[in-house]
Coordinates of C-alpha atoms and ligand atoms in Angstrom, one line a residue:
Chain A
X1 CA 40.3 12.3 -16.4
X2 CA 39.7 14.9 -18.9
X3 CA 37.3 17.4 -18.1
X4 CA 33.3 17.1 -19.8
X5 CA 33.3 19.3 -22.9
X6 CA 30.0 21.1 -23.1
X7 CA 27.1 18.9 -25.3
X8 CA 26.6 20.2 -28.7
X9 CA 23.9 22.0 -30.1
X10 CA 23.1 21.8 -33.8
X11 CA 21.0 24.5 -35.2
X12 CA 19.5 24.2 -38.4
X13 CA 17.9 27.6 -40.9
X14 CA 16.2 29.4 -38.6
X15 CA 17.6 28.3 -35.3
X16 CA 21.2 29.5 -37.1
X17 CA 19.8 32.5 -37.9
X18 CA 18.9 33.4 -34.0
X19 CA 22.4 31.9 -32.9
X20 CA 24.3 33.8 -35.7
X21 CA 22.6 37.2 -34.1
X22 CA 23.3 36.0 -30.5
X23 CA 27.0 35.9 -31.8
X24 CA 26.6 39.4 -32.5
X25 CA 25.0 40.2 -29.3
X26 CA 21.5 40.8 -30.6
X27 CA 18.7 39.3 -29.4
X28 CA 16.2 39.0 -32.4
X29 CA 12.7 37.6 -32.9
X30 CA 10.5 37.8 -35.7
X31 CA 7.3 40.0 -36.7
X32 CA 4.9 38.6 -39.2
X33 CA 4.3 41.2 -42.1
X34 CA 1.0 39.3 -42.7
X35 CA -0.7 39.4 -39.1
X36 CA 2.2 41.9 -37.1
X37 CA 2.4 39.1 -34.5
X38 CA 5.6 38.8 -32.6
X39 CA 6.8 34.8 -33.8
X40 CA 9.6 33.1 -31.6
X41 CA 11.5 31.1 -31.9
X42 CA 12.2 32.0 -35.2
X43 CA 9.8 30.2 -37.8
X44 CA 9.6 30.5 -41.3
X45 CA 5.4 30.1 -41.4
X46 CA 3.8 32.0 -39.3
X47 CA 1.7 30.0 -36.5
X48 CA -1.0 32.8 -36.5
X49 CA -1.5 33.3 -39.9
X50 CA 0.6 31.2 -42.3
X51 CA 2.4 34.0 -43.7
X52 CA 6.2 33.2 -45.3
X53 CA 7.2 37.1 -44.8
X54 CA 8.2 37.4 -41.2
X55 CA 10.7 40.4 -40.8
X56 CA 13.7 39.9 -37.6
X57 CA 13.3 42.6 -35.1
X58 CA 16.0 43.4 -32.4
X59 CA 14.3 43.1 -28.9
X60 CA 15.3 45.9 -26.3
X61 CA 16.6 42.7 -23.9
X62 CA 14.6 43.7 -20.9
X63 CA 11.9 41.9 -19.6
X64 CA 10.1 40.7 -16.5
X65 CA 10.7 36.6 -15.1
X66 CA 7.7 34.7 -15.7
X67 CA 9.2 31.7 -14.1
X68 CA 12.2 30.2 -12.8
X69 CA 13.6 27.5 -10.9
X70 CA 16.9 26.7 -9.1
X71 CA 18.6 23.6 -10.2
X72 CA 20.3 21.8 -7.4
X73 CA 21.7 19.3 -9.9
X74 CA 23.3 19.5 -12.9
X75 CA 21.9 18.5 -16.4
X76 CA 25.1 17.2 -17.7
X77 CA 28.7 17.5 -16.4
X78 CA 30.0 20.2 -18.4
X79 CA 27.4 22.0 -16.1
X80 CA 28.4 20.3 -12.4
X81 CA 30.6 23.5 -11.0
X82 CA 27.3 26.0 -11.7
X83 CA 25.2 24.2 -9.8
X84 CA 23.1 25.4 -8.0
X85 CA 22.1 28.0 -11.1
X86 CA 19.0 29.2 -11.6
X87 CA 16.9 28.9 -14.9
X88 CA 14.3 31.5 -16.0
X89 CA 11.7 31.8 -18.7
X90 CA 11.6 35.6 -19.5
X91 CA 8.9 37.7 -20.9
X92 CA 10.5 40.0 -22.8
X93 CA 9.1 43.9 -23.7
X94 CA 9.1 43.0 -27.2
X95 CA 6.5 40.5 -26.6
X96 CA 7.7 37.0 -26.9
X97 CA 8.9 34.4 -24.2
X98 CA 12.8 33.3 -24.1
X99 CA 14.3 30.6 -22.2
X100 CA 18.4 31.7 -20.2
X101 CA 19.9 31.8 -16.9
X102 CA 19.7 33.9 -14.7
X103 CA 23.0 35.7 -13.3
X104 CA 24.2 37.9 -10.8
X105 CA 21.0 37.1 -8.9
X106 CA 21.3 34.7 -5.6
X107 CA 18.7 32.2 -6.1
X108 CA 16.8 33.3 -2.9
X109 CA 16.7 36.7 -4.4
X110 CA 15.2 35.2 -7.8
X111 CA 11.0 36.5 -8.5
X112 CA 8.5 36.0 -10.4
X113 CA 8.0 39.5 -12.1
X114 CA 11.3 41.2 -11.4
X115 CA 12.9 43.1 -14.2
X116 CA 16.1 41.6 -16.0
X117 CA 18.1 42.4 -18.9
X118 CA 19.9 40.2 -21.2
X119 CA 23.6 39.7 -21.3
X120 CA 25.4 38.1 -24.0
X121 CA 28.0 35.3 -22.7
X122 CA 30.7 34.1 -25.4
X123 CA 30.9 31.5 -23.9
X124 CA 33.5 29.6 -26.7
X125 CA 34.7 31.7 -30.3
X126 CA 31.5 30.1 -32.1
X127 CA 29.2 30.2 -29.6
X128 CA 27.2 32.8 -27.7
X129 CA 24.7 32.3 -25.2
X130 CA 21.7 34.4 -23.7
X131 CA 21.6 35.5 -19.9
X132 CA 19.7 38.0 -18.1
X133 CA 20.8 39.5 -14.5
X134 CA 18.5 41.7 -12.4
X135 CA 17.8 45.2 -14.6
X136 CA 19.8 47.9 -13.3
X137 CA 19.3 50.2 -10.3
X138 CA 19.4 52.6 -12.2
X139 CA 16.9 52.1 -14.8
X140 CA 14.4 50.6 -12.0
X141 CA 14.5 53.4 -9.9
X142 CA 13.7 55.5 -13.6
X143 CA 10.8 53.4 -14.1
X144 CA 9.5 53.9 -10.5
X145 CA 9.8 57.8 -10.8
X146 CA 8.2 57.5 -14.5
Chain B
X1 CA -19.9 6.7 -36.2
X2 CA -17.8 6.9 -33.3
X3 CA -15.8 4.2 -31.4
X4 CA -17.4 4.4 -28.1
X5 CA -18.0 0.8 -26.6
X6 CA -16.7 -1.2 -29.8
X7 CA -13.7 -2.7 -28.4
X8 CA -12.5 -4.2 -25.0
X9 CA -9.7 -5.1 -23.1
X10 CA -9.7 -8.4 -22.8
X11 CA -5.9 -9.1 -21.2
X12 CA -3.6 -7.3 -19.3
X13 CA -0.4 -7.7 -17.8
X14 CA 2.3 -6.1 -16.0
X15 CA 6.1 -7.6 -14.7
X16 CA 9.2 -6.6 -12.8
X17 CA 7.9 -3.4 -11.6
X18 CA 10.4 -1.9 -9.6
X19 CA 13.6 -3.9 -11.3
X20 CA 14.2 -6.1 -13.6
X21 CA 16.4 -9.5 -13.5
X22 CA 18.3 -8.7 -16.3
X23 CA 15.6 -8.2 -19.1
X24 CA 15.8 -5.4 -21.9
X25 CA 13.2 -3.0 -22.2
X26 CA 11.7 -5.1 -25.7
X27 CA 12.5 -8.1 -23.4
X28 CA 9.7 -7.0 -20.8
X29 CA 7.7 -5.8 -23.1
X30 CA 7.9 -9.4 -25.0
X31 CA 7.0 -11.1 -21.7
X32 CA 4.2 -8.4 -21.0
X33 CA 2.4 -9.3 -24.2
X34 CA 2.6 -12.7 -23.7
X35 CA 1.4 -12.9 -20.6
X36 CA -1.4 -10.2 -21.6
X37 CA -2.7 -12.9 -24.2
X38 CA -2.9 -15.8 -22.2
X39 CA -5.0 -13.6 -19.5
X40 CA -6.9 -13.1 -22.7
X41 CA -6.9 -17.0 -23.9
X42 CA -4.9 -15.8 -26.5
X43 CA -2.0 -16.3 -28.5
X44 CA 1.1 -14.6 -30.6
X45 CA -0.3 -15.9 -33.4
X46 CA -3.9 -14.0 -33.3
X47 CA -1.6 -10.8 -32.8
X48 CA -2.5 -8.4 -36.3
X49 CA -2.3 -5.2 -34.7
X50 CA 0.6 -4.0 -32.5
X51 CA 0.9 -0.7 -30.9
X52 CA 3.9 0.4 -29.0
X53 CA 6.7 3.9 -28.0
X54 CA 9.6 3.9 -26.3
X55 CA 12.9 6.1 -25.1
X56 CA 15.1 3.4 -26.2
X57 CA 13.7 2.3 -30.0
X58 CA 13.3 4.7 -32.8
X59 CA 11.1 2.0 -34.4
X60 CA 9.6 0.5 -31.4
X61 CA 7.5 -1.5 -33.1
X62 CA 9.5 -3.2 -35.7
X63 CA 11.8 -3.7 -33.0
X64 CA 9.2 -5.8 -30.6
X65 CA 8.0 -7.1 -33.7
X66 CA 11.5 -9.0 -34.9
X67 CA 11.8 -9.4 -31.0
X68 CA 8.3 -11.6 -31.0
X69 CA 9.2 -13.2 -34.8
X70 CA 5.5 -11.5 -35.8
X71 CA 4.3 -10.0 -39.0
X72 CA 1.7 -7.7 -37.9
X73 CA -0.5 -6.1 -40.6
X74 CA -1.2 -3.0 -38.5
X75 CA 1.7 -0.9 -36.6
X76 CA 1.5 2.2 -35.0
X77 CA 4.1 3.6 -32.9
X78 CA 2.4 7.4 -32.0
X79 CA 5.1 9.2 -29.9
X80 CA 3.5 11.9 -27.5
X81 CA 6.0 11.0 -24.2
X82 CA 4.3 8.9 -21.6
X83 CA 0.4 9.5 -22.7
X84 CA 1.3 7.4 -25.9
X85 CA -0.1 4.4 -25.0
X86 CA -3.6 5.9 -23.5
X87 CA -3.6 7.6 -27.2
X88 CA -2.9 4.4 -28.4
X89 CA -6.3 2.7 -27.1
X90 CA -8.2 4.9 -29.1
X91 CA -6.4 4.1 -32.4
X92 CA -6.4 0.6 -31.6
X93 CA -10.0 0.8 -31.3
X94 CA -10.7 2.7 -34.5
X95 CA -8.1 0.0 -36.1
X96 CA -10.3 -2.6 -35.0
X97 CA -13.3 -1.1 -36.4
X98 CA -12.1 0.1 -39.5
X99 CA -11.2 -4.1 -39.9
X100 CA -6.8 -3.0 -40.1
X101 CA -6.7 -5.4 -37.3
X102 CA -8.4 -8.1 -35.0
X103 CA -6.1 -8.7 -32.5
X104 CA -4.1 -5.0 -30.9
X105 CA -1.7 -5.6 -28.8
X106 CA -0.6 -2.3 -27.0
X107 CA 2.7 -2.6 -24.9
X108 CA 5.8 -1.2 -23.0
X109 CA 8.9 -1.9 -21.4
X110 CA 11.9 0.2 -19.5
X111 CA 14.7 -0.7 -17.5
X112 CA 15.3 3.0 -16.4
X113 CA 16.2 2.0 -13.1
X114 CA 18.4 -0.8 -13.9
X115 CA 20.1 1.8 -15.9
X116 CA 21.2 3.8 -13.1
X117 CA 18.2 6.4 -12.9
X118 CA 19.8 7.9 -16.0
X119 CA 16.6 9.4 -18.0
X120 CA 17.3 7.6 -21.4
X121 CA 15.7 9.4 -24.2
X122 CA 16.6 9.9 -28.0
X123 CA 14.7 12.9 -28.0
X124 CA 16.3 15.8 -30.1
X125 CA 17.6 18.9 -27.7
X126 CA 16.3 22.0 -28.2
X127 CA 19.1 24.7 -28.6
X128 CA 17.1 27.0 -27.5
X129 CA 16.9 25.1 -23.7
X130 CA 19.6 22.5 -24.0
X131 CA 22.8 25.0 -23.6
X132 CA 21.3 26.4 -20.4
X133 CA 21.4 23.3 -18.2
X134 CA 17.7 22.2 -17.9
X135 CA 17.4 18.9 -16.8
X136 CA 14.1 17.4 -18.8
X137 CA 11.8 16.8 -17.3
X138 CA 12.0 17.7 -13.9
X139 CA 13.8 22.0 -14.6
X140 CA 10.6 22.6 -16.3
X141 CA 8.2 21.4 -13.6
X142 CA 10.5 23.2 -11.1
X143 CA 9.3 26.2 -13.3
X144 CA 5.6 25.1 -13.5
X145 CA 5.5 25.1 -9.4
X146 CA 7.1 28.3 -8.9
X147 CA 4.7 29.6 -11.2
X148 CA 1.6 27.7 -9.6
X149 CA 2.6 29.0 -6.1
X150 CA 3.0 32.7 -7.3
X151 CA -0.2 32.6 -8.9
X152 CA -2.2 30.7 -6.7
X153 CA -0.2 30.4 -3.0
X154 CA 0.4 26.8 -3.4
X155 CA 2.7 25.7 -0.8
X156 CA 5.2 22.7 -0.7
X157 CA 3.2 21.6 2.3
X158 CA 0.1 20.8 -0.1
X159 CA 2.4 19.7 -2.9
X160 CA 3.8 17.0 -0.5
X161 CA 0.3 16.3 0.7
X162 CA -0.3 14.0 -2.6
X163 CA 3.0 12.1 -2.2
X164 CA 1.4 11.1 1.1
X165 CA -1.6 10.5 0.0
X166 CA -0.4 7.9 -2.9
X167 CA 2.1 6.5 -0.3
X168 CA -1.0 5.3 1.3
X169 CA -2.5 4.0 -1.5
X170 CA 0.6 1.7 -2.3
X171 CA 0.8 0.9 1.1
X172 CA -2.8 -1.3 0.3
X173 CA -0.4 -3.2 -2.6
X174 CA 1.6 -6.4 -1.9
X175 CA 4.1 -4.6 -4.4
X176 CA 4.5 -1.4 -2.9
X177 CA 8.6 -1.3 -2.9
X178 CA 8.8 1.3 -0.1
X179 CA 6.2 0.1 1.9
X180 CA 6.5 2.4 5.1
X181 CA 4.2 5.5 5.5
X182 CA 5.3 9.0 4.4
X183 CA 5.3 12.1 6.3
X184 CA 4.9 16.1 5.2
X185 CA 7.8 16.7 6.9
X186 CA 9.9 13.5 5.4
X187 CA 9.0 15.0 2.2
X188 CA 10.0 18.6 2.7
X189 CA 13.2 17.3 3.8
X190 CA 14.3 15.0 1.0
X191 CA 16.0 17.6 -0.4
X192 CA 15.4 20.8 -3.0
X193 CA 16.2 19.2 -6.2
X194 CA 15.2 21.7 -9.0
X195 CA 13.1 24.4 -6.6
X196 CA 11.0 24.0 -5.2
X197 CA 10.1 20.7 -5.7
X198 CA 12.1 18.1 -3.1
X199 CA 13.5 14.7 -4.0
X200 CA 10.0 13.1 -2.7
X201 CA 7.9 15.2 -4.9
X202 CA 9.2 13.2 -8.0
X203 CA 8.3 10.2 -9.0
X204 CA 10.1 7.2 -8.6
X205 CA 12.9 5.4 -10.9
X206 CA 11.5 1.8 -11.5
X207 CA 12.1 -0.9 -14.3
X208 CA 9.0 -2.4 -15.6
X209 CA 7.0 -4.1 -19.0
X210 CA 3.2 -4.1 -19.1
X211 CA 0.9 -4.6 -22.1
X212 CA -3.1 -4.9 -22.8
X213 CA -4.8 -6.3 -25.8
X214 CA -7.5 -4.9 -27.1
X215 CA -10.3 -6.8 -29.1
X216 CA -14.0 -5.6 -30.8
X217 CA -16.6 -6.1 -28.1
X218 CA -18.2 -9.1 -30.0
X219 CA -15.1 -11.2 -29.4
X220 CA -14.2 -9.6 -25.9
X221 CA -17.6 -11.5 -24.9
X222 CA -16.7 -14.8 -25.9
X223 CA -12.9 -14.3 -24.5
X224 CA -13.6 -13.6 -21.3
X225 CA -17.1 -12.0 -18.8
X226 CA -15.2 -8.9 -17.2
X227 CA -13.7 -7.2 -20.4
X228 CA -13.3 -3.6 -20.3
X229 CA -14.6 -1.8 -22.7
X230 CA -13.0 1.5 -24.1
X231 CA -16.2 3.8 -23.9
X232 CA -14.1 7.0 -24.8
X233 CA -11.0 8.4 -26.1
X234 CA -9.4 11.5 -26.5
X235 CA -6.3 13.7 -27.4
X236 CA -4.6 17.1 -27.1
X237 CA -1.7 18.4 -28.2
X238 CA -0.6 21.8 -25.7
X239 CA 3.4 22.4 -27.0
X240 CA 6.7 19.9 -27.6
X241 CA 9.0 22.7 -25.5
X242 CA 8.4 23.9 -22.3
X243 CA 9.9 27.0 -23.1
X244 CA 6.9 27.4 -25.7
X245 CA 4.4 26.4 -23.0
X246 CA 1.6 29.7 -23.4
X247 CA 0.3 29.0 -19.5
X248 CA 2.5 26.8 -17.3
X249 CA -0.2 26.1 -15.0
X250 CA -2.8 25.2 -17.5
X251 CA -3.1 22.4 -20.2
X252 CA -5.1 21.3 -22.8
X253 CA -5.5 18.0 -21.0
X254 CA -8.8 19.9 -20.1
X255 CA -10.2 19.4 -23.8
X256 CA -8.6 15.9 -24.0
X257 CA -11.1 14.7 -20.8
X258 CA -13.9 16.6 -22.8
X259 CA -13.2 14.7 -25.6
X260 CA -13.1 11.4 -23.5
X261 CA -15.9 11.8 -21.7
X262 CA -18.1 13.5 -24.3
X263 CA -17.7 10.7 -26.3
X264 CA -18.3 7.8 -23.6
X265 CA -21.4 9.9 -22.8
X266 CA -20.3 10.2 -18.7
X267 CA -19.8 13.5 -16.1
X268 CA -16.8 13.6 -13.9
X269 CA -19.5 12.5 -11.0
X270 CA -20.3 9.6 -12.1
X271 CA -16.3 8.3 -12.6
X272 CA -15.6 5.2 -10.0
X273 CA -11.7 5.4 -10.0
X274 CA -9.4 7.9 -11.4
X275 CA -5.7 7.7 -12.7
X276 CA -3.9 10.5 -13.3
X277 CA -0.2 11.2 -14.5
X278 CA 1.6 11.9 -11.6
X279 CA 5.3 12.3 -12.6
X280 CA 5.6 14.8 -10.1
X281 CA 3.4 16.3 -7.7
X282 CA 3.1 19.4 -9.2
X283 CA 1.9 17.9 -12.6
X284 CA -1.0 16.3 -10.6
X285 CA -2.3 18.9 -9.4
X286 CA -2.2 21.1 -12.9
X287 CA -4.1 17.7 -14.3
X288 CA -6.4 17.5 -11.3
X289 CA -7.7 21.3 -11.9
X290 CA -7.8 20.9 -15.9
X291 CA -9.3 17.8 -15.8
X292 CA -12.4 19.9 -13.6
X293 CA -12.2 17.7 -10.5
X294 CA -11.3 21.6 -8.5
X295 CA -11.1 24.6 -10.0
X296 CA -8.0 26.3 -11.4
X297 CA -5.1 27.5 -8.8
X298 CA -7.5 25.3 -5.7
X299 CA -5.2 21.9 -6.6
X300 CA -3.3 22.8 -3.2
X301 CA -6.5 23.2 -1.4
X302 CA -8.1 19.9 -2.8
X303 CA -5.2 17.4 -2.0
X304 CA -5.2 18.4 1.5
X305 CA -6.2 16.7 4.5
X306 CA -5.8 13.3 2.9
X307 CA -8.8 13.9 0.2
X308 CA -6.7 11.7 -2.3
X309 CA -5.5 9.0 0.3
X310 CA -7.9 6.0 0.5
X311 CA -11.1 7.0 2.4
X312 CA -10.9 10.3 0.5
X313 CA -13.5 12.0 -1.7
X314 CA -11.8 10.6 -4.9
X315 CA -10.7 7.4 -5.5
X316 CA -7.4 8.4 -7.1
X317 CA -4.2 6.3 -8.2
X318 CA -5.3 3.9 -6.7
X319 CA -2.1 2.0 -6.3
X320 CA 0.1 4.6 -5.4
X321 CA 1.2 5.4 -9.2
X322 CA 4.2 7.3 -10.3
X323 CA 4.8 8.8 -6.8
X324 CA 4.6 5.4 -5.2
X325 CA 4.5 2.8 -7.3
X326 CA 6.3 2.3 -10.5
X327 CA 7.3 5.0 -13.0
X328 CA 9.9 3.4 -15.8
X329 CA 10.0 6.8 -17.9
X330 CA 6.8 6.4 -19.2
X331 CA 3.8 5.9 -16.7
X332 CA 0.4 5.2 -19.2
X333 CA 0.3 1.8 -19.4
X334 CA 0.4 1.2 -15.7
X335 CA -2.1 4.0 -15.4
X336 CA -4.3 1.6 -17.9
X337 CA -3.6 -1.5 -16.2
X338 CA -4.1 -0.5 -12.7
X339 CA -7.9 1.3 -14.1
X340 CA -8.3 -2.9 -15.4
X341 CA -7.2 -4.2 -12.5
X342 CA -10.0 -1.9 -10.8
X343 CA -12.7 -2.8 -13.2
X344 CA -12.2 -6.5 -13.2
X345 CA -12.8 -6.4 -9.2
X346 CA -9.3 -7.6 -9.4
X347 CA -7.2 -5.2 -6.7
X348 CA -7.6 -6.5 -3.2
X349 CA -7.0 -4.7 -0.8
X350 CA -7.0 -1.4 -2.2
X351 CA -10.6 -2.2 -4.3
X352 CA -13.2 0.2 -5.2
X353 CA -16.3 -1.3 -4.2
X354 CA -18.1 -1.8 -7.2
X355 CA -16.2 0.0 -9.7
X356 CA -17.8 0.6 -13.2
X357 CA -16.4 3.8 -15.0
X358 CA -12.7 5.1 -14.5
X359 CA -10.8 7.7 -16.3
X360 CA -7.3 7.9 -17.3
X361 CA -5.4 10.7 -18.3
X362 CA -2.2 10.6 -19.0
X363 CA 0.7 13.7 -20.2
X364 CA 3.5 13.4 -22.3
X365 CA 6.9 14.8 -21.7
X366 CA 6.2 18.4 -19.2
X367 CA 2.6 18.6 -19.6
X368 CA 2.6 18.6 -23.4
X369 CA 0.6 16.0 -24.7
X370 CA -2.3 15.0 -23.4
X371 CA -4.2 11.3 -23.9
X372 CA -7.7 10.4 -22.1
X373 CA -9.5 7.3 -22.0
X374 CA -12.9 6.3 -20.2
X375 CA -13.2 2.8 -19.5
X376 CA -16.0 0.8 -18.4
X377 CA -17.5 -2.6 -17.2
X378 CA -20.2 -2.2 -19.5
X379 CA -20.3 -1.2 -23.5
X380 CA -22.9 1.0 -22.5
X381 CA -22.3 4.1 -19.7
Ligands
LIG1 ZN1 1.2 36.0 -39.2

């Protein structure tokens, strides 16, 4: 049997866009030059103010976990060897929410509120995906002396 | 003008509600609505409006259209997930009223557990959650927990409280399909599936086809002397992606109830029966708080000590619902027609003495869209 090849994803304008920077190993959301909110995922019409002119900005990739959750099953069978792996909705410094994994974290050492940074997984030649790990040692124990 | 109290239910129906014996999902829903308008003394033929969504037809209601050989002059097939059909009394209502139909029939059908338990859904993937592994829904209500229990100490204890609790209530149904009781323990040791919610917190995987048809109260009277009228109806829209959810332990199912009740003219107090989406138990309890029945983050606290099993202080899901009863990917209509069932003095064993008003709110996909409706014995509150 031939092993599951990983379901597709199509993005389309803006969702390109985000993917194309990914690929790069930027992590980019938008800021609205009519109301300076921070817009993700990208949009081009501001949900604020209906602006058209919404600049990219590079976020710094670190960020506290709002949520997370360990999945004991897999979504699909490309996916069957990670499980468990752990899911987490990240809120980055920059001000916007993203959706990854969370690596080089054991689940039962997942939190609410602890600091990650993003990594950038290639995971194939056209595609890159977002992850974050646990932030440093070293920059946590900067931020508790700070 | 509003729509409060000018239309009824006047049949309802519901079949093969665990599995099916080899129907398709627009074959139950065929047999639903047939058997919806001979409750009602009516026919296909006196169908003008038809109101229908589904996982498995793009164009549900052309499809059960062609299915029935009808030529109906008002279709609506609103998508918002498993609320659709709750959102879909109100429109049938202000159809009626507007004179686009006489005759709405609103209906549904699944064969999600014939199908192997595999969530079918033609829903787009969004690449911004797809290529991480969630599996839809039950990843994101993992996340909505963890979140509730952080914020609020929630425990899995309280979470597996309500399970129990609707256990009961199907336990008072001759159609219960697992008809022994259910423990705390039994349900904190089915398994972490997505944590933390176990195996037993989700709801079950069941076939089933159910429809209602709605009339203007005028002709409800002369079709039948328990219709049940459609006092109030509302909507709310909260996100489509869960990764876009602003709060994942609050909803705007909060201003959909307002809505609802506001136009129906009736306080939470003064509600008989209850129905609420229960996909999961964590969704109930987010619903529970937002609709104002406790306050935000005391959902844990509330569905202790059996406060939502029969006997309790509210007279909620009253046959067990999605946790215990039947849950074929989408959940309102058997939300709807259990609230009938209720109002018509019609549910045995499990009867609310008396019942006059309920409420039912359903969700759509992980909390996203929100549909209420208040229904009533009488056109007037
Ligand atoms: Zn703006």
């Amino acid at each position: 049997m031939n092993a599951p090849t990983r379901p597709p994803i199509t993005p389309r304008g803006e969702e390109k866009v985000f993917f194309d920077h990914l690929r790069e190993h930027e992590l980019v959301f938008q800021r609205c030059a009519g109301c300076s909110h921070a817009v993700f995922p990208l949009r081009t019409v501001c949900p604020h103010c209906s602006s058209e002119s919404l600049d990219l900005e590079r976020a710094a990739g670190t960020g506290t976990v709002y949520s997370f959750t360990t999945q004991h099953r897999a979504s699909h069978p490309f996916f069957a060897a990670d499980a468990p792996y752990t899911l987490v909705l990240v809120d980055l410094d920059g001000g916007v929410r993203v959706f990854a994994n969370l690596v080089d974290c054991p689940p039962d050492d997942a939190r609410i509120g602890m600091s990650v940074e993003a990594v950038f997984d290639d995971v194939e030649p056209e595609l890159t995906l977002l992850r974050f790990r646990p932030a440093s040692a070293a920059e946590s124990t900067a931020e508790e002396q700070s | 003008m509003s729509i409060r109290g000018t239309s009824a239910i006047v049949g309802a129906a519901q079949l093969d509600t665990f599995k099916t014996d080899g129907k398709s999902p627009v074959g139950l829903m065929a047999v639903a609505v047939n058997r919806a308008l001979a409750d009602a003394g009516l026919t296909l033929a006196d169908v003008d409006g038809l109101f229908t969504a589904s996982s498995y037809y793009a164009f549900p209601t052309l499809t059960l259209a062609e299915y029935l050989g009808i030529h109906p002059r008002h279709m609506d097939s609103t998508a918002l997930g498993g609320c659709s059909f709750i959102a879909q009394l109100g429109h049938a209502a202000a159809a009626i009223q507007a004179g686009l139909c006489d005759v709405a029939v609103v209906a549904y059908g699944s064969t999600q557990r014939t199908d192997a338990g595999k969530l079918v859904s033609m829903a787009e993937s969004s690449p911004y959650e797809q290529p991480y592994g969630l599996i839809h829904p039950i990843g994101a209500f993992g996340m909505v927990a963890q979140r509730h229990m952080a914020q609020y100490g929630t425990t899995s204890e309280q979470l597996a409280q309500y399970a129990v609790s609707a256990r009961e209530w199907a336990l008072l149904t001759d159609t219960a399909p697992y008809p022994t009781p259910l423990t705390v323990d039994e349900v904190l040791n089915s398994g972490v599936i997505t944590s933390p919610l176990h195996k037993l917190d989700c709801c079950l995987v069941t076939d089933g086809g159910a429809a209602v048809v709605l009339v203007s109260a005028e002709r409800a009277r002369d079709l039948r002397d328990n219709p049940v009228y459609l006092l109030g109806s509302g909507e709310a829209v909260n996100h489509r992606n869960v990764s876009q959810m602003p709060d994942l332990t609050a909803t705007e199912a909060a201003r959909s109830s307002q809505r609802a009740l506001q136009m129906a003219g009736v306080t939470l107090d003064q509600l008989d029966t209850v129905h609420v989406y229960d996909a999961f138990t964590i969704s109930l309890l987010v619903l529970l708080e937002d609709l104002g029945f406790c306050a935000k983050g005391e959902g844990g606290a509330f569905v202790e000590n059996g406060n939502l099993a029969p006997g309790g202080s509210l007279a909620l899901n009253t046959n067990g619902a999605g946790l215990a009863q039947v849950h074929p990917g989408m959940l309102g209509m058997f939300l709807i027609i259990e609230a009938v069932q209720q109002l018509r003095g019609d549910a045995g064993r499990r009867q609310v003495p008396d019942a006059r008003l309920s409420l039912v709110h359903g969700m759509g996909l992980t909390l996203a869209a929100h549909a209420t409706a208040v229904l009533s014995t009488h056109p007037e509150a």
